[in-house]
Every structure is written in structure tokens, then in C-alpha cells.
């Protein structure tokens, strides 16, 4: 309620926020989490909490009147459709040169993501987080994060026999024939559940095309892991459909936090003010960066340092499809949970997930999301005239990613005698280079903050999410975001409380 006081206020309920809430509560601190998205705990009139990728409805997108599917064409035809404006689960946030996809709701990105839970190769870690001791990460915090998140790997024997991974086996065959290292990729999806889906003994989720707008079964999102444990302490409360708009110093070393309550059309119904001893920015790379840049520029937190807003990257995301020969079908039934990849990071700067195209029909397509070593970094800045935060990413800055992804797929195409698909992102367009799923940076560790996420000009303010990571993790990012949050909150609890 307005006027309340909390010991610790956490902005956002994604990976960083969930780790902070659990560990603070276990240390005896009362925590209130503020989340702009919905709770996603109540079924709709169809009995389901989440909608399917094949039938996106009002639940699919955050405050849009038309879907904006990442893969927005099929056979050259646009597939987006009109939907009612609603506080849906997936935000396709548009900046000048890039669309940034993010989860909205209690659980953040864990609600919408593929669950691919990948620890970077140790030899690459120095480039991921140069100021962090790799020994403590690989001995303590990565194992802790993987255990709490419930990470597991597909049973290789089942993988070899199940119809739903035929597409991945085709991906493996093509990778290996071109001499690329093929790797299984761990995931937080319940692999036993998926085997039961294939056997027909449980309600299908991964095998029913559920993923981008939520999974009704099988996926261990943060709601099932960190957030469930946090709530069970009895010290953590959550306010969904509440958006933080300001944090400013108050008397006694506290902070005044302004919060808007939203209804499901996105309208503000109430504005509340609370005070907090400590505030954790866990609104995601974009959410935290936008808040900090605006609060610095508009005078609420003027002493934030000049690194705030800098060092943002897209994890080098780029998508593409290949057209297979008719003797290489990829299967009408495809698990929506990817389980393998092609690792050409050392030689070509690209790590490609073999991704599903769960359309329900045979497409003869192989589809890939590549994570590449794109060196470009963008900056958030306050646009006073428009009263908004802009990001200066340029569309052309994806070119290094395309060049790196081509080190894999040009070679496979030449070996297999195949070509790129040109019908998935438009008409005659090969590269899905207009988007990212992996925003990182904007309040970089040891630059905008100290080496543990403290905003040192303001004791009691912390950043604890993907904004800390300088733009690239060499693999999918949420295990690294979680492990770094575990490291930082342990230090903060030991020394600041
Ligand atoms: P995260 O974005 O998770 O959480 C931030 C939360 O803060 C959100 O719930 C948001 O609504 C809320 N918020 C923002 N502003 C606010 C405000 N002002 N007030 C209140 N609340 C606010 N990664 C991976 O490792 N493996 C994978 O397979 C995938 N796949 C994938 C697919 C898709 C479609 C997407 C969009 C993303 C992925 N990712 C992924 C990326 C991964 O989900 C992402 O890196 C993490 O969720 C980021 O975690 P954070 O804790 O930084 O923020």
C-alpha cells in the first residue's frame, strides 16, 4: 500500500530479482518485489494459463494490437494477426535499429524463453566478465545456479529415437559432416515430462508448440524454482501489474520509490509511493538501463556515474534457416525446446542453436539461432524532447554477426548442396537480423557499479540483473545472470546488511 516501508524492494521478478529475493529472505530480510507484468497463475476461459505459438491470442503480447512474431513470415507470407491490447507475456520492444524481445510477468524472461541453460566455456569467461574471478564462478556460483534452476540434459538414447528431435538429428548430421563440434545443450525443461509427452501419457506442452508465450507444463520457470523457494520463506511478497517509475533519496538514508498500478489494458489506475532501505534494480538489461538513465538525467539520481546506459549488446543474436533436400525431412512434430548446438566459437565466433520450427507440418527447413561475438555496443540516452530513453543501436551493426554465422552455414550449405531459406523473415530475406532475445548490459559491472553491483554514489542501491553483463556471454545468458547474482548477493549480505 501507499506510504508503506519495506526493508528491501526488488524491481522485477526475473533471474536477478529472484536470486536477490531468495537470498535476502533467507538472511532474515523482508522483501517486496514489484513486477510490471501479470502473475500468470490463473487459467483463462480455455482452462490454460498460457497460449500456444500457433494460436497467439490476447495473452501473447505486451500492449500490442497486432502480434510481432520473431519469425514473421512463412513461405514468404506475413503471419502476424490482430489481437486485443492486453498486458500479455511477451514484449517486442522497438528501438530505432532493433526489436528487443523480453518476458513480462512474475518470472520475467523465464516465462517465455527456451530454457536453454548454458554455462560458458571457461576459456571464454575472461571476455564475458573480465573483473570477476573465474575460480569462484566455476567452483561455487555456476554450480549453485545450475542446481537451483534444475538444469538437466536430454537422454542421448531417447534423443536418437524420438520423432520430435528428428530436426535436431538432421542438424547434428549436417554439422558433423562439415566437421563442426556438435554439443548437447542443457535445459530447465523437465526431460522426463517430455518423454511422457512423446509417449502420450501426459498433457503435451513442448510437443504442442508451447514456448514463446509460455509453457503450461514441463518447463521449470522461476515460478517453480527460485520464486517458489523465496515465497516459502514467508518473507517475500510480490505485486504484479505494478511498475516502478522513480527511485529517489529520502531522509534517513532511505529511498522513496514511486510505483504505478496498471490494469490489463496497460492504463495506470493508481500511483503509490513507498519507502525502502535498499532497492535492487532487477528490471532486466533494458528495464534497469532505462530507469537509471532517466533517473540520472531528470534529477532523481543525478550522481549516478557516466557509465550508466553504456555497454549494451545483443549477445550477437542472428537467425537463419536452411532449405534441406526432400530426403532430409525435419519432421512435422518438433519439440519446441532446443537441445543441441554447433560450437564454432573459437574458429568463427559463432555458437548456433539448432532451433525448432514447430509449425505442425513438414517444412524441410533447418532453423538456427546463432549467438555470435559481435563487438558492437550501444548506449541508452535520455531524449528530453520525446520524454523517453533511446538506444543508438544501428541495424547495420548486425553485419559482424552475419559474417560469423556464415562461417558455419556457408560451409554446411556447400557440403550438403543446399541453400538458405529466403521466406522466413520477409520475401527474399535470409537473415533474421532485426532482433535480439538476449539484451545484456547498460549498467556494466565494475563500471556503472562497483564489482558487486553497488551503485556507489547511492548506498543501498544495487543492480543485480543482465544489465551488469557487458553485452555478450558467448552462449545463452540466463545461467550467467543467475550465477553472477548469486555471487553479488552473497557479498552484499555479508558486508552491507
Ligand atoms: P528479466 O527480463 O528476466 O526480468 C526483468 C523483469 O522486470 C521482467 O519481468 C519485467 O517485466 C520487469 N520489469 C521491467 N521494468 C520494470 C519496472 N519499471 N517496474 C517493475 N517491473 C519491471 N536465455 C537463456 O539463457 N536461454 C534461453 O533459451 C533463452 N531463450 C530466450 C527466448 C526468448 C523468446 C527471450 C525473450 C529470451 C530468451 N533468453 C534465453 C534470455 C533470458 O530470458 C534473459 O536473458 C533473462 O530473462 C534476463 O534476466 P534478467 O534477470 O536480467 O531480467
PDB file of N, CA and C and ligand atoms in Angstrom, residues 10-18 34-37 62 70 90-91 100-118 187 211-212 222 239 242-245 282-288 290-291 294 338 353 369 436-440 464-467 475-481, ligand 1:
ATOM      1  N   UNK A  10      12.620  -5.012  -4.516  1.00  0.00           N
ATOM      2  CA  UNK A  10      13.246  -5.557  -5.720  1.00  0.00           C
ATOM      3  C   UNK A  10      12.380  -5.173  -6.913  1.00  0.00           C
ATOM      4  N   UNK A  11      12.982  -4.513  -7.898  1.00  0.00           N
ATOM      5  CA  UNK A  11      12.252  -4.100  -9.100  1.00  0.00           C
ATOM      6  C   UNK A  11      12.422  -5.180 -10.149  1.00  0.00           C
ATOM      7  N   UNK A  12      11.378  -5.968 -10.415  1.00  0.00           N
ATOM      8  CA  UNK A  12      11.445  -7.020 -11.422  1.00  0.00           C
ATOM      9  C   UNK A  12      11.578  -8.393 -10.776  1.00  0.00           C
ATOM     10  N   UNK A  13      11.038  -9.407 -11.453  1.00  0.00           N
ATOM     11  CA  UNK A  13      10.997 -10.769 -10.910  1.00  0.00           C
ATOM     12  C   UNK A  13      11.643 -11.790 -11.847  1.00  0.00           C
ATOM     13  N   UNK A  14      12.615 -11.349 -12.660  1.00  0.00           N
ATOM     14  CA  UNK A  14      13.382 -12.276 -13.492  1.00  0.00           C
ATOM     15  C   UNK A  14      14.485 -12.935 -12.670  1.00  0.00           C
ATOM     16  N   UNK A  15      15.533 -13.380 -13.367  1.00  0.00           N
ATOM     17  CA  UNK A  15      16.593 -14.158 -12.703  1.00  0.00           C
ATOM     18  C   UNK A  15      17.287 -13.367 -11.589  1.00  0.00           C
ATOM     19  N   UNK A  16      17.742 -12.151 -11.912  1.00  0.00           N
ATOM     20  CA  UNK A  16      18.451 -11.364 -10.907  1.00  0.00           C
ATOM     21  C   UNK A  16      17.572 -11.072  -9.704  1.00  0.00           C
ATOM     22  N   UNK A  17      16.346 -10.675  -9.953  1.00  0.00           N
ATOM     23  CA  UNK A  17      15.428 -10.341  -8.873  1.00  0.00           C
ATOM     24  C   UNK A  17      15.077 -11.539  -8.009  1.00  0.00           C
ATOM     25  N   UNK A  18      14.891 -12.691  -8.646  1.00  0.00           N
ATOM     26  CA  UNK A  18      14.508 -13.899  -7.907  1.00  0.00           C
ATOM     27  C   UNK A  18      15.639 -14.372  -7.000  1.00  0.00           C
ATOM     28  N   UNK A  34       8.353  -5.880  -6.991  1.00  0.00           N
ATOM     29  CA  UNK A  34       7.414  -5.119  -7.812  1.00  0.00           C
ATOM     30  C   UNK A  34       7.595  -5.564  -9.263  1.00  0.00           C
ATOM     31  N   UNK A  35       6.529  -6.034  -9.896  1.00  0.00           N
ATOM     32  CA  UNK A  35       6.608  -6.598 -11.251  1.00  0.00           C
ATOM     33  C   UNK A  35       5.552  -5.950 -12.147  1.00  0.00           C
ATOM     34  N   UNK A  36       5.980  -5.380 -13.266  1.00  0.00           N
ATOM     35  CA  UNK A  36       5.024  -4.683 -14.141  1.00  0.00           C
ATOM     36  C   UNK A  36       4.086  -5.645 -14.882  1.00  0.00           C
ATOM     37  N   UNK A  37       4.533  -6.888 -15.081  1.00  0.00           N
ATOM     38  CA  UNK A  37       3.698  -7.843 -15.793  1.00  0.00           C
ATOM     39  C   UNK A  37       2.738  -8.576 -14.859  1.00  0.00           C
ATOM     40  N   UNK A  62       2.684  -7.969 -25.026  1.00  0.00           N
ATOM     41  CA  UNK A  62       2.603  -6.856 -24.089  1.00  0.00           C
ATOM     42  C   UNK A  62       2.098  -5.607 -24.830  1.00  0.00           C
ATOM     43  N   UNK A  70       8.747 -13.181 -33.885  1.00  0.00           N
ATOM     44  CA  UNK A  70      10.151 -13.053 -34.292  1.00  0.00           C
ATOM     45  C   UNK A  70      10.361 -13.605 -35.696  1.00  0.00           C
ATOM     46  N   UNK A  90       4.758 -11.464 -23.747  1.00  0.00           N
ATOM     47  CA  UNK A  90       5.997 -11.206 -24.499  1.00  0.00           C
ATOM     48  C   UNK A  90       6.013  -9.767 -25.002  1.00  0.00           C
ATOM     49  N   UNK A  91       7.053  -9.047 -24.617  1.00  0.00           N
ATOM     50  CA  UNK A  91       7.207  -7.668 -25.082  1.00  0.00           C
ATOM     51  C   UNK A  91       8.168  -7.658 -26.256  1.00  0.00           C
ATOM     52  N   UNK A 100      13.735  -5.689 -29.282  1.00  0.00           N
ATOM     53  CA  UNK A 100      14.257  -6.463 -28.154  1.00  0.00           C
ATOM     54  C   UNK A 100      13.103  -7.223 -27.502  1.00  0.00           C
ATOM     55  N   UNK A 101      13.148  -8.562 -27.590  1.00  0.00           N
ATOM     56  CA  UNK A 101      12.100  -9.405 -27.003  1.00  0.00           C
ATOM     57  C   UNK A 101      12.409  -9.658 -25.531  1.00  0.00           C
ATOM     58  N   UNK A 102      11.363  -9.510 -24.678  1.00  0.00           N
ATOM     59  CA  UNK A 102      11.536  -9.705 -23.236  1.00  0.00           C
ATOM     60  C   UNK A 102      10.255 -10.287 -22.642  1.00  0.00           C
ATOM     61  N   UNK A 103      10.420 -11.062 -21.572  1.00  0.00           N
ATOM     62  CA  UNK A 103       9.271 -11.603 -20.861  1.00  0.00           C
ATOM     63  C   UNK A 103       8.676 -10.568 -19.918  1.00  0.00           C
ATOM     64  N   UNK A 104       7.352 -10.588 -19.801  1.00  0.00           N
ATOM     65  CA  UNK A 104       6.663  -9.678 -18.872  1.00  0.00           C
ATOM     66  C   UNK A 104       5.773 -10.496 -17.951  1.00  0.00           C
ATOM     67  N   UNK A 105       6.057 -10.454 -16.677  1.00  0.00           N
ATOM     68  CA  UNK A 105       5.252 -11.180 -15.712  1.00  0.00           C
ATOM     69  C   UNK A 105       6.127 -11.710 -14.593  1.00  0.00           C
ATOM     70  N   UNK A 106       5.490 -12.329 -13.611  1.00  0.00           N
ATOM     71  CA  UNK A 106       6.226 -12.854 -12.460  1.00  0.00           C
ATOM     72  C   UNK A 106       7.037 -14.066 -12.928  1.00  0.00           C
ATOM     73  N   UNK A 107       8.351 -13.863 -12.991  1.00  0.00           N
ATOM     74  CA  UNK A 107       9.251 -14.862 -13.584  1.00  0.00           C
ATOM     75  C   UNK A 107      10.061 -14.274 -14.731  1.00  0.00           C
ATOM     76  N   UNK A 108       9.711 -13.079 -15.187  1.00  0.00           N
ATOM     77  CA  UNK A 108      10.491 -12.388 -16.226  1.00  0.00           C
ATOM     78  C   UNK A 108      10.707 -13.255 -17.450  1.00  0.00           C
ATOM     79  N   UNK A 109      11.930 -13.253 -17.944  1.00  0.00           N
ATOM     80  CA  UNK A 109      12.259 -13.992 -19.165  1.00  0.00           C
ATOM     81  C   UNK A 109      12.064 -15.500 -19.033  1.00  0.00           C
ATOM     82  N   UNK A 110      12.045 -16.015 -17.803  1.00  0.00           N
ATOM     83  CA  UNK A 110      11.895 -17.472 -17.642  1.00  0.00           C
ATOM     84  C   UNK A 110      10.531 -17.951 -18.108  1.00  0.00           C
ATOM     85  N   UNK A 111       9.574 -17.034 -18.240  1.00  0.00           N
ATOM     86  CA  UNK A 111       8.230 -17.405 -18.687  1.00  0.00           C
ATOM     87  C   UNK A 111       8.189 -17.703 -20.180  1.00  0.00           C
ATOM     88  N   UNK A 112       9.036 -17.045 -20.947  1.00  0.00           N
ATOM     89  CA  UNK A 112       8.933 -17.100 -22.410  1.00  0.00           C
ATOM     90  C   UNK A 112      10.126 -17.762 -23.077  1.00  0.00           C
ATOM     91  N   UNK A 113      11.200 -17.968 -22.326  1.00  0.00           N
ATOM     92  CA  UNK A 113      12.420 -18.412 -23.007  1.00  0.00           C
ATOM     93  C   UNK A 113      12.442 -19.915 -23.258  1.00  0.00           C
ATOM     94  N   UNK A 114      13.471 -20.341 -24.021  1.00  0.00           N
ATOM     95  CA  UNK A 114      13.597 -21.743 -24.387  1.00  0.00           C
ATOM     96  C   UNK A 114      14.177 -22.603 -23.292  1.00  0.00           C
ATOM     97  N   UNK A 115      14.550 -21.992 -22.175  1.00  0.00           N
ATOM     98  CA  UNK A 115      15.072 -22.751 -21.052  1.00  0.00           C
ATOM     99  C   UNK A 115      16.477 -23.289 -21.259  1.00  0.00           C
ATOM    100  N   UNK A 116      17.139 -22.870 -22.334  1.00  0.00           N
ATOM    101  CA  UNK A 116      18.492 -23.389 -22.600  1.00  0.00           C
ATOM    102  C   UNK A 116      19.436 -22.813 -21.555  1.00  0.00           C
ATOM    103  N   UNK A 117      20.034 -23.696 -20.789  1.00  0.00           N
ATOM    104  CA  UNK A 117      20.765 -23.303 -19.582  1.00  0.00           C
ATOM    105  C   UNK A 117      22.242 -23.625 -19.774  1.00  0.00           C
ATOM    106  N   UNK A 118      22.961 -22.679 -20.314  1.00  0.00           N
ATOM    107  CA  UNK A 118      24.307 -22.967 -20.797  1.00  0.00           C
ATOM    108  C   UNK A 118      25.351 -22.191 -20.001  1.00  0.00           C
ATOM    109  N   UNK A 187      19.019 -27.863 -20.424  1.00  0.00           N
ATOM    110  CA  UNK A 187      17.798 -27.061 -20.404  1.00  0.00           C
ATOM    111  C   UNK A 187      17.094 -27.270 -19.058  1.00  0.00           C
ATOM    112  N   UNK A 211       5.828 -22.372 -26.164  1.00  0.00           N
ATOM    113  CA  UNK A 211       7.160 -21.874 -25.789  1.00  0.00           C
ATOM    114  C   UNK A 211       7.158 -20.362 -25.638  1.00  0.00           C
ATOM    115  N   UNK A 212       7.044 -19.643 -26.746  1.00  0.00           N
ATOM    116  CA  UNK A 212       7.275 -18.186 -26.775  1.00  0.00           C
ATOM    117  C   UNK A 212       6.270 -17.416 -25.920  1.00  0.00           C
ATOM    118  N   UNK A 222      11.072 -19.707 -13.288  1.00  0.00           N
ATOM    119  CA  UNK A 222      11.416 -19.218 -11.944  1.00  0.00           C
ATOM    120  C   UNK A 222      10.253 -19.369 -10.971  1.00  0.00           C
ATOM    121  N   UNK A 239       4.043  -7.816  -5.944  1.00  0.00           N
ATOM    122  CA  UNK A 239       2.950  -7.028  -6.524  1.00  0.00           C
ATOM    123  C   UNK A 239       3.037  -7.079  -8.039  1.00  0.00           C
ATOM    124  N   UNK A 242       2.416  -3.875 -11.326  1.00  0.00           N
ATOM    125  CA  UNK A 242       2.916  -2.643 -10.703  1.00  0.00           C
ATOM    126  C   UNK A 242       4.253  -2.303 -11.344  1.00  0.00           C
ATOM    127  N   UNK A 243       4.390  -1.050 -11.762  1.00  0.00           N
ATOM    128  CA  UNK A 243       5.610  -0.643 -12.480  1.00  0.00           C
ATOM    129  C   UNK A 243       6.311   0.477 -11.711  1.00  0.00           C
ATOM    130  N   UNK A 244       7.580   0.286 -11.432  1.00  0.00           N
ATOM    131  CA  UNK A 244       8.358   1.329 -10.762  1.00  0.00           C
ATOM    132  C   UNK A 244       8.687   2.423 -11.774  1.00  0.00           C
ATOM    133  N   UNK A 245       8.444   3.681 -11.381  1.00  0.00           N
ATOM    134  CA  UNK A 245       8.774   4.790 -12.278  1.00  0.00           C
ATOM    135  C   UNK A 245       9.846   5.703 -11.698  1.00  0.00           C
ATOM    136  N   UNK A 282      16.340  -4.934 -10.823  1.00  0.00           N
ATOM    137  CA  UNK A 282      16.355  -6.246 -11.483  1.00  0.00           C
ATOM    138  C   UNK A 282      15.300  -6.257 -12.581  1.00  0.00           C
ATOM    139  N   UNK A 283      15.184  -5.125 -13.268  1.00  0.00           N
ATOM    140  CA  UNK A 283      14.164  -4.947 -14.305  1.00  0.00           C
ATOM    141  C   UNK A 283      14.633  -5.447 -15.666  1.00  0.00           C
ATOM    142  N   UNK A 284      15.758  -6.167 -15.684  1.00  0.00           N
ATOM    143  CA  UNK A 284      16.333  -6.658 -16.935  1.00  0.00           C
ATOM    144  C   UNK A 284      17.253  -5.605 -17.546  1.00  0.00           C
ATOM    145  N   UNK A 285      18.092  -6.031 -18.485  1.00  0.00           N
ATOM    146  CA  UNK A 285      19.056  -5.109 -19.106  1.00  0.00           C
ATOM    147  C   UNK A 285      18.381  -3.831 -19.592  1.00  0.00           C
ATOM    148  N   UNK A 286      17.294  -3.978 -20.317  1.00  0.00           N
ATOM    149  CA  UNK A 286      16.628  -2.789 -20.878  1.00  0.00           C
ATOM    150  C   UNK A 286      15.879  -2.030 -19.787  1.00  0.00           C
ATOM    151  N   UNK A 287      15.135  -2.743 -18.943  1.00  0.00           N
ATOM    152  CA  UNK A 287      14.332  -2.085 -17.917  1.00  0.00           C
ATOM    153  C   UNK A 287      15.182  -1.323 -16.913  1.00  0.00           C
ATOM    154  N   UNK A 288      16.249  -1.946 -16.439  1.00  0.00           N
ATOM    155  CA  UNK A 288      17.140  -1.288 -15.473  1.00  0.00           C
ATOM    156  C   UNK A 288      17.866  -0.119 -16.129  1.00  0.00           C
ATOM    157  N   UNK A 290      16.961   1.693 -18.722  1.00  0.00           N
ATOM    158  CA  UNK A 290      16.031   2.810 -18.980  1.00  0.00           C
ATOM    159  C   UNK A 290      15.739   3.575 -17.695  1.00  0.00           C
ATOM    160  N   UNK A 291      15.500   2.861 -16.602  1.00  0.00           N
ATOM    161  CA  UNK A 291      15.220   3.546 -15.336  1.00  0.00           C
ATOM    162  C   UNK A 291      16.409   4.396 -14.903  1.00  0.00           C
ATOM    163  N   UNK A 294      17.117   7.491 -17.117  1.00  0.00           N
ATOM    164  CA  UNK A 294      16.112   8.547 -16.924  1.00  0.00           C
ATOM    165  C   UNK A 294      16.256   9.216 -15.552  1.00  0.00           C
ATOM    166  N   UNK A 338      14.785 -26.483 -27.667  1.00  0.00           N
ATOM    167  CA  UNK A 338      16.015 -26.868 -28.365  1.00  0.00           C
ATOM    168  C   UNK A 338      16.911 -27.659 -27.421  1.00  0.00           C
ATOM    169  N   UNK A 353      22.396 -22.493 -32.054  1.00  0.00           N
ATOM    170  CA  UNK A 353      21.414 -23.459 -31.573  1.00  0.00           C
ATOM    171  C   UNK A 353      20.688 -24.040 -32.762  1.00  0.00           C
ATOM    172  N   UNK A 369      19.273 -20.327 -34.306  1.00  0.00           N
ATOM    173  CA  UNK A 369      19.555 -19.045 -33.648  1.00  0.00           C
ATOM    174  C   UNK A 369      21.027 -19.058 -33.290  1.00  0.00           C
ATOM    175  N   UNK A 436      16.806  -9.113 -31.008  1.00  0.00           N
ATOM    176  CA  UNK A 436      17.555  -9.927 -30.064  1.00  0.00           C
ATOM    177  C   UNK A 436      16.614 -10.482 -29.006  1.00  0.00           C
ATOM    178  N   UNK A 437      16.946 -11.703 -28.519  1.00  0.00           N
ATOM    179  CA  UNK A 437      16.299 -12.305 -27.351  1.00  0.00           C
ATOM    180  C   UNK A 437      17.158 -12.083 -26.107  1.00  0.00           C
ATOM    181  N   UNK A 438      18.387 -11.625 -26.295  1.00  0.00           N
ATOM    182  CA  UNK A 438      19.390 -11.637 -25.226  1.00  0.00           C
ATOM    183  C   UNK A 438      19.967 -10.252 -24.955  1.00  0.00           C
ATOM    184  N   UNK A 439      19.158  -9.280 -24.566  1.00  0.00           N
ATOM    185  CA  UNK A 439      19.732  -7.966 -24.230  1.00  0.00           C
ATOM    186  C   UNK A 439      20.633  -8.085 -23.013  1.00  0.00           C
ATOM    187  N   UNK A 440      21.800  -7.457 -23.070  1.00  0.00           N
ATOM    188  CA  UNK A 440      22.774  -7.521 -21.976  1.00  0.00           C
ATOM    189  C   UNK A 440      23.482  -6.183 -21.845  1.00  0.00           C
ATOM    190  N   UNK A 464      21.287  -5.893 -10.156  1.00  0.00           N
ATOM    191  CA  UNK A 464      21.513  -7.340  -9.961  1.00  0.00           C
ATOM    192  C   UNK A 464      20.913  -8.179 -11.097  1.00  0.00           C
ATOM    193  N   UNK A 465      20.986  -7.687 -12.329  1.00  0.00           N
ATOM    194  CA  UNK A 465      20.377  -8.436 -13.441  1.00  0.00           C
ATOM    195  C   UNK A 465      21.300  -8.407 -14.664  1.00  0.00           C
ATOM    196  N   UNK A 466      20.752  -8.715 -15.823  1.00  0.00           N
ATOM    197  CA  UNK A 466      21.539  -8.775 -17.047  1.00  0.00           C
ATOM    198  C   UNK A 466      22.159  -7.450 -17.459  1.00  0.00           C
ATOM    199  N   UNK A 467      21.746  -6.342 -16.853  1.00  0.00           N
ATOM    200  CA  UNK A 467      22.351  -5.045 -17.164  1.00  0.00           C
ATOM    201  C   UNK A 467      23.823  -5.008 -16.761  1.00  0.00           C
ATOM    202  N   UNK A 475      27.257 -17.663 -24.977  1.00  0.00           N
ATOM    203  CA  UNK A 475      26.201 -18.687 -25.040  1.00  0.00           C
ATOM    204  C   UNK A 475      24.921 -18.004 -24.555  1.00  0.00           C
ATOM    205  N   UNK A 476      23.839 -18.753 -24.394  1.00  0.00           N
ATOM    206  CA  UNK A 476      22.597 -18.201 -23.850  1.00  0.00           C
ATOM    207  C   UNK A 476      22.862 -17.653 -22.442  1.00  0.00           C
ATOM    208  N   UNK A 477      22.229 -16.544 -22.067  1.00  0.00           N
ATOM    209  CA  UNK A 477      22.745 -15.809 -20.899  1.00  0.00           C
ATOM    210  C   UNK A 477      22.192 -16.131 -19.515  1.00  0.00           C
ATOM    211  N   UNK A 478      21.041 -16.830 -19.347  1.00  0.00           N
ATOM    212  CA  UNK A 478      20.451 -16.751 -18.012  1.00  0.00           C
ATOM    213  C   UNK A 478      21.195 -17.489 -16.917  1.00  0.00           C
ATOM    214  N   UNK A 479      21.974 -18.516 -17.243  1.00  0.00           N
ATOM    215  CA  UNK A 479      22.764 -19.166 -16.192  1.00  0.00           C
ATOM    216  C   UNK A 479      23.833 -18.195 -15.663  1.00  0.00           C
ATOM    217  N   UNK A 480      24.437 -17.431 -16.561  1.00  0.00           N
ATOM    218  CA  UNK A 480      25.446 -16.461 -16.134  1.00  0.00           C
ATOM    219  C   UNK A 480      24.814 -15.330 -15.327  1.00  0.00           C
ATOM    220  N   UNK A 481      23.636 -14.857 -15.747  1.00  0.00           N
ATOM    221  CA  UNK A 481      22.940 -13.809 -14.980  1.00  0.00           C
ATOM    222  C   UNK A 481      22.640 -14.330 -13.567  1.00  0.00           C
TER     223      UNK A 481
HETATM  224  P1  LIG B   1      14.272 -10.408 -16.918  1.00  0.00           P
HETATM  225  O1  LIG B   1      13.995  -9.734 -18.210  1.00  0.00           O
HETATM  226  O2  LIG B   1      14.186 -11.881 -16.844  1.00  0.00           O
HETATM  227  O3  LIG B   1      13.313  -9.830 -15.790  1.00  0.00           O
HETATM  228  C1  LIG B   1      13.052  -8.459 -15.638  1.00  0.00           C
HETATM  229  C2  LIG B   1      11.646  -8.282 -15.105  1.00  0.00           C
HETATM  230  O4  LIG B   1      11.464  -6.925 -14.686  1.00  0.00           O
HETATM  231  C3  LIG B   1      10.552  -8.550 -16.122  1.00  0.00           C
HETATM  232  O5  LIG B   1       9.618  -9.469 -15.580  1.00  0.00           O
HETATM  233  C4  LIG B   1       9.927  -7.181 -16.379  1.00  0.00           C
HETATM  234  O6  LIG B   1       8.537  -7.237 -16.664  1.00  0.00           O
HETATM  235  C5  LIG B   1      10.186  -6.474 -15.066  1.00  0.00           C
HETATM  236  N1  LIG B   1      10.267  -5.006 -15.178  1.00  0.00           N
HETATM  237  C6  LIG B   1      10.896  -4.269 -16.126  1.00  0.00           C
HETATM  238  N2  LIG B   1      10.780  -2.954 -15.859  1.00  0.00           N
HETATM  239  C7  LIG B   1      10.057  -2.839 -14.720  1.00  0.00           C
HETATM  240  C8  LIG B   1       9.601  -1.738 -13.956  1.00  0.00           C
HETATM  241  N3  LIG B   1       9.905  -0.461 -14.287  1.00  0.00           N
HETATM  242  N4  LIG B   1       8.835  -1.982 -12.854  1.00  0.00           N
HETATM  243  C9  LIG B   1       8.533  -3.275 -12.496  1.00  0.00           C
HETATM  244  N5  LIG B   1       8.946  -4.351 -13.195  1.00  0.00           N
HETATM  245  C10 LIG B   1       9.709  -4.141 -14.289  1.00  0.00           C
HETATM  246  N6  LIG B   1      18.237 -17.142 -22.222  1.00  0.00           N
HETATM  247  C11 LIG B   1      18.845 -18.338 -21.992  1.00  0.00           C
HETATM  248  O7  LIG B   1      19.812 -18.407 -21.231  1.00  0.00           O
HETATM  249  N7  LIG B   1      18.380 -19.465 -22.624  1.00  0.00           N
HETATM  250  C12 LIG B   1      17.327 -19.429 -23.487  1.00  0.00           C
HETATM  251  O8  LIG B   1      16.913 -20.477 -24.013  1.00  0.00           O
HETATM  252  C13 LIG B   1      16.706 -18.176 -23.749  1.00  0.00           C
HETATM  253  N8  LIG B   1      15.694 -18.068 -24.663  1.00  0.00           N
HETATM  254  C14 LIG B   1      15.005 -16.871 -24.780  1.00  0.00           C
HETATM  255  C15 LIG B   1      13.891 -16.794 -25.611  1.00  0.00           C
HETATM  256  C16 LIG B   1      13.151 -15.614 -25.665  1.00  0.00           C
HETATM  257  C17 LIG B   1      11.956 -15.524 -26.569  1.00  0.00           C
HETATM  258  C18 LIG B   1      13.538 -14.498 -24.869  1.00  0.00           C
HETATM  259  C19 LIG B   1      12.755 -13.216 -24.892  1.00  0.00           C
HETATM  260  C20 LIG B   1      14.655 -14.580 -24.055  1.00  0.00           C
HETATM  261  C21 LIG B   1      15.405 -15.749 -24.010  1.00  0.00           C
HETATM  262  N9  LIG B   1      16.517 -15.845 -23.196  1.00  0.00           N
HETATM  263  C22 LIG B   1      17.162 -17.049 -23.043  1.00  0.00           C
HETATM  264  C23 LIG B   1      17.027 -14.675 -22.456  1.00  0.00           C
HETATM  265  C24 LIG B   1      16.701 -14.696 -20.961  1.00  0.00           C
HETATM  266  O9  LIG B   1      15.326 -14.947 -20.767  1.00  0.00           O
HETATM  267  C25 LIG B   1      17.096 -13.335 -20.355  1.00  0.00           C
HETATM  268  O10 LIG B   1      18.485 -13.158 -20.555  1.00  0.00           O
HETATM  269  C26 LIG B   1      16.795 -13.241 -18.876  1.00  0.00           C
HETATM  270  O11 LIG B   1      15.422 -13.416 -18.621  1.00  0.00           O
HETATM  271  C27 LIG B   1      17.237 -11.900 -18.302  1.00  0.00           C
HETATM  272  O12 LIG B   1      17.143 -11.964 -16.899  1.00  0.00           O
HETATM  273  P2  LIG B   1      17.074 -10.642 -16.031  1.00  0.00           P
HETATM  274  O13 LIG B   1      17.014 -11.056 -14.606  1.00  0.00           O
HETATM  275  O14 LIG B   1      18.185  -9.734 -16.437  1.00  0.00           O
HETATM  276  O15 LIG B   1      15.723  -9.897 -16.463  1.00  0.00           O
END
